[in-house]
Amino acid sequence: MFKNPLDRFRFIALIEGISFLLIGITMILKYRYDMPEPNKVVGMVHGVLFIIYVLLLIQVTYLYKWSFWKFSLGFIASLIPFGTFYADKKLFSK
């Protein structure tokens, strides 16, 4: 399925981005409908995916000899909603 580390990283970036968006939905459930359980689960999953994303970002930066600038943009993208989707198209697909 994953031919190389970059493919694995791009897959995790996609899943991490989706989990970031799900956090927004579960925040509405938590604060508007008093349902904190989904937020706890999605929050934990998102946290684990974020850690995996950063570790894989470090790995592909080293293996593909990316610049510090590209690494920094990849990291910043993980902090912004829809950021990993944009970074995948502009940074990681080349």
mmCIF file of C-alpha atoms in Angstrom:
data_model
loop_
_atom_site.group_PDB
_atom_site.id
_atom_site.type_symbol
_atom_site.label_atom_id
_atom_site.label_comp_id
_atom_site.label_asym_id
_atom_site.label_seq_id
_atom_site.Cartn_x
_atom_site.Cartn_y
_atom_site.Cartn_z
ATOM 1 C CA MET A 1 0.000 0.000 0.000
ATOM 2 C CA PHE A 2 2.721 2.479 0.947
ATOM 3 C CA LYS A 3 5.631 2.331 -1.462
ATOM 4 C CA ASN A 4 7.827 4.726 0.488
ATOM 5 C CA PRO A 5 7.960 6.850 3.661
ATOM 6 C CA LEU A 6 6.528 9.865 1.832
ATOM 7 C CA ASP A 7 3.358 7.935 0.926
ATOM 8 C CA ARG A 8 2.979 6.848 4.552
ATOM 9 C CA PHE A 9 3.483 10.446 5.703
ATOM 10 C CA ARG A 10 0.942 11.816 3.230
ATOM 11 C CA PHE A 11 -1.635 9.257 4.386
ATOM 12 C CA ILE A 12 -1.133 10.198 8.048
ATOM 13 C CA ALA A 13 -1.311 13.893 7.085
ATOM 14 C CA LEU A 14 -4.700 13.257 5.484
ATOM 15 C CA ILE A 15 -6.032 11.314 8.483
ATOM 16 C CA GLU A 16 -4.627 13.906 10.917
ATOM 17 C CA GLY A 17 -6.337 16.680 8.968
ATOM 18 C CA ILE A 18 -9.644 14.830 9.076
ATOM 19 C CA SER A 19 -9.298 14.282 12.826
ATOM 20 C CA PHE A 20 -8.654 18.017 13.245
ATOM 21 C CA LEU A 21 -11.953 18.755 11.503
ATOM 22 C CA LEU A 22 -13.762 16.157 13.617
ATOM 23 C CA ILE A 23 -12.560 17.986 16.735
ATOM 24 C CA GLY A 24 -14.584 20.986 15.560
ATOM 25 C CA ILE A 25 -17.699 18.842 15.314
ATOM 26 C CA THR A 26 -17.159 17.230 18.703
ATOM 27 C CA MET A 27 -16.592 20.639 20.293
ATOM 28 C CA ILE A 28 -20.097 21.593 19.203
ATOM 29 C CA LEU A 29 -21.426 18.364 20.725
ATOM 30 C CA LYS A 30 -19.512 19.008 23.931
ATOM 31 C CA TYR A 31 -20.483 22.615 24.547
ATOM 32 C CA ARG A 32 -23.866 22.927 22.878
ATOM 33 C CA TYR A 33 -25.366 19.507 23.601
ATOM 34 C CA ASP A 34 -23.428 18.604 26.770
ATOM 35 C CA MET A 35 -21.909 15.456 25.217
ATOM 36 C CA PRO A 36 -18.207 15.430 26.201
ATOM 37 C CA GLU A 37 -17.509 11.758 25.410
ATOM 38 C CA PRO A 38 -17.026 12.108 21.623
ATOM 39 C CA ASN A 39 -14.625 14.987 22.216
ATOM 40 C CA LYS A 40 -12.514 12.881 24.570
ATOM 41 C CA VAL A 41 -12.225 10.041 22.060
ATOM 42 C CA VAL A 42 -11.572 12.197 19.006
ATOM 43 C CA GLY A 43 -9.199 14.386 21.006
ATOM 44 C CA MET A 44 -7.113 11.379 22.044
ATOM 45 C CA VAL A 45 -7.034 10.003 18.501
ATOM 46 C CA HIS A 46 -6.103 13.411 17.126
ATOM 47 C CA GLY A 47 -3.305 13.748 19.672
ATOM 48 C CA VAL A 48 -1.820 10.387 18.741
ATOM 49 C CA LEU A 49 -2.110 11.188 15.026
ATOM 50 C CA PHE A 50 -0.433 14.552 15.588
ATOM 51 C CA ILE A 51 2.531 12.881 17.291
ATOM 52 C CA ILE A 52 2.809 10.320 14.484
ATOM 53 C CA TYR A 53 2.570 13.157 11.925
ATOM 54 C CA VAL A 54 5.429 15.075 13.537
ATOM 55 C CA LEU A 55 7.615 11.950 13.819
ATOM 56 C CA LEU A 56 7.000 11.067 10.173
ATOM 57 C CA LEU A 57 7.642 14.689 9.186
ATOM 58 C CA ILE A 58 11.038 14.468 10.869
ATOM 59 C CA GLN A 59 11.704 11.157 9.096
ATOM 60 C CA VAL A 60 10.846 12.386 5.596
ATOM 61 C CA THR A 61 12.720 15.642 6.183
ATOM 62 C CA TYR A 62 15.836 13.611 6.934
ATOM 63 C CA LEU A 63 15.362 10.998 4.177
ATOM 64 C CA TYR A 64 14.448 13.445 1.410
ATOM 65 C CA LYS A 65 16.814 16.176 2.628
ATOM 66 C CA TRP A 66 14.086 18.768 2.887
ATOM 67 C CA SER A 67 15.069 22.273 3.903
ATOM 68 C CA PHE A 68 14.333 23.634 7.349
ATOM 69 C CA TRP A 69 11.836 25.970 5.669
ATOM 70 C CA LYS A 70 9.854 23.065 4.155
ATOM 71 C CA PHE A 71 9.955 21.239 7.497
ATOM 72 C CA SER A 72 8.687 24.371 9.255
ATOM 73 C CA LEU A 73 5.850 24.839 6.778
ATOM 74 C CA GLY A 74 4.881 21.180 7.212
ATOM 75 C CA PHE A 75 4.794 21.621 10.975
ATOM 76 C CA ILE A 76 2.824 24.882 10.832
ATOM 77 C CA ALA A 77 0.345 23.222 8.461
ATOM 78 C CA SER A 78 -0.480 20.694 11.171
ATOM 79 C CA LEU A 79 -1.559 23.509 13.498
ATOM 80 C CA ILE A 80 -4.047 25.110 11.096
ATOM 81 C CA PRO A 81 -7.412 23.608 10.113
ATOM 82 C CA PHE A 82 -7.207 22.409 6.488
ATOM 83 C CA GLY A 83 -3.446 23.041 6.684
ATOM 84 C CA THR A 84 -2.382 19.461 6.064
ATOM 85 C CA PHE A 85 -4.653 19.276 3.002
ATOM 86 C CA TYR A 86 -3.063 22.417 1.555
ATOM 87 C CA ALA A 87 0.454 21.266 2.422
ATOM 88 C CA ASP A 88 -0.164 17.917 0.773
ATOM 89 C CA LYS A 89 -1.046 19.627 -2.500
ATOM 90 C CA LYS A 90 1.641 22.311 -2.410
ATOM 91 C CA LEU A 91 4.553 20.767 -0.473
ATOM 92 C CA PHE A 92 4.367 17.015 -0.167
ATOM 93 C CA SER A 93 3.153 15.908 -3.617
ATOM 94 C CA LYS A 94 6.279 17.103 -5.480
#
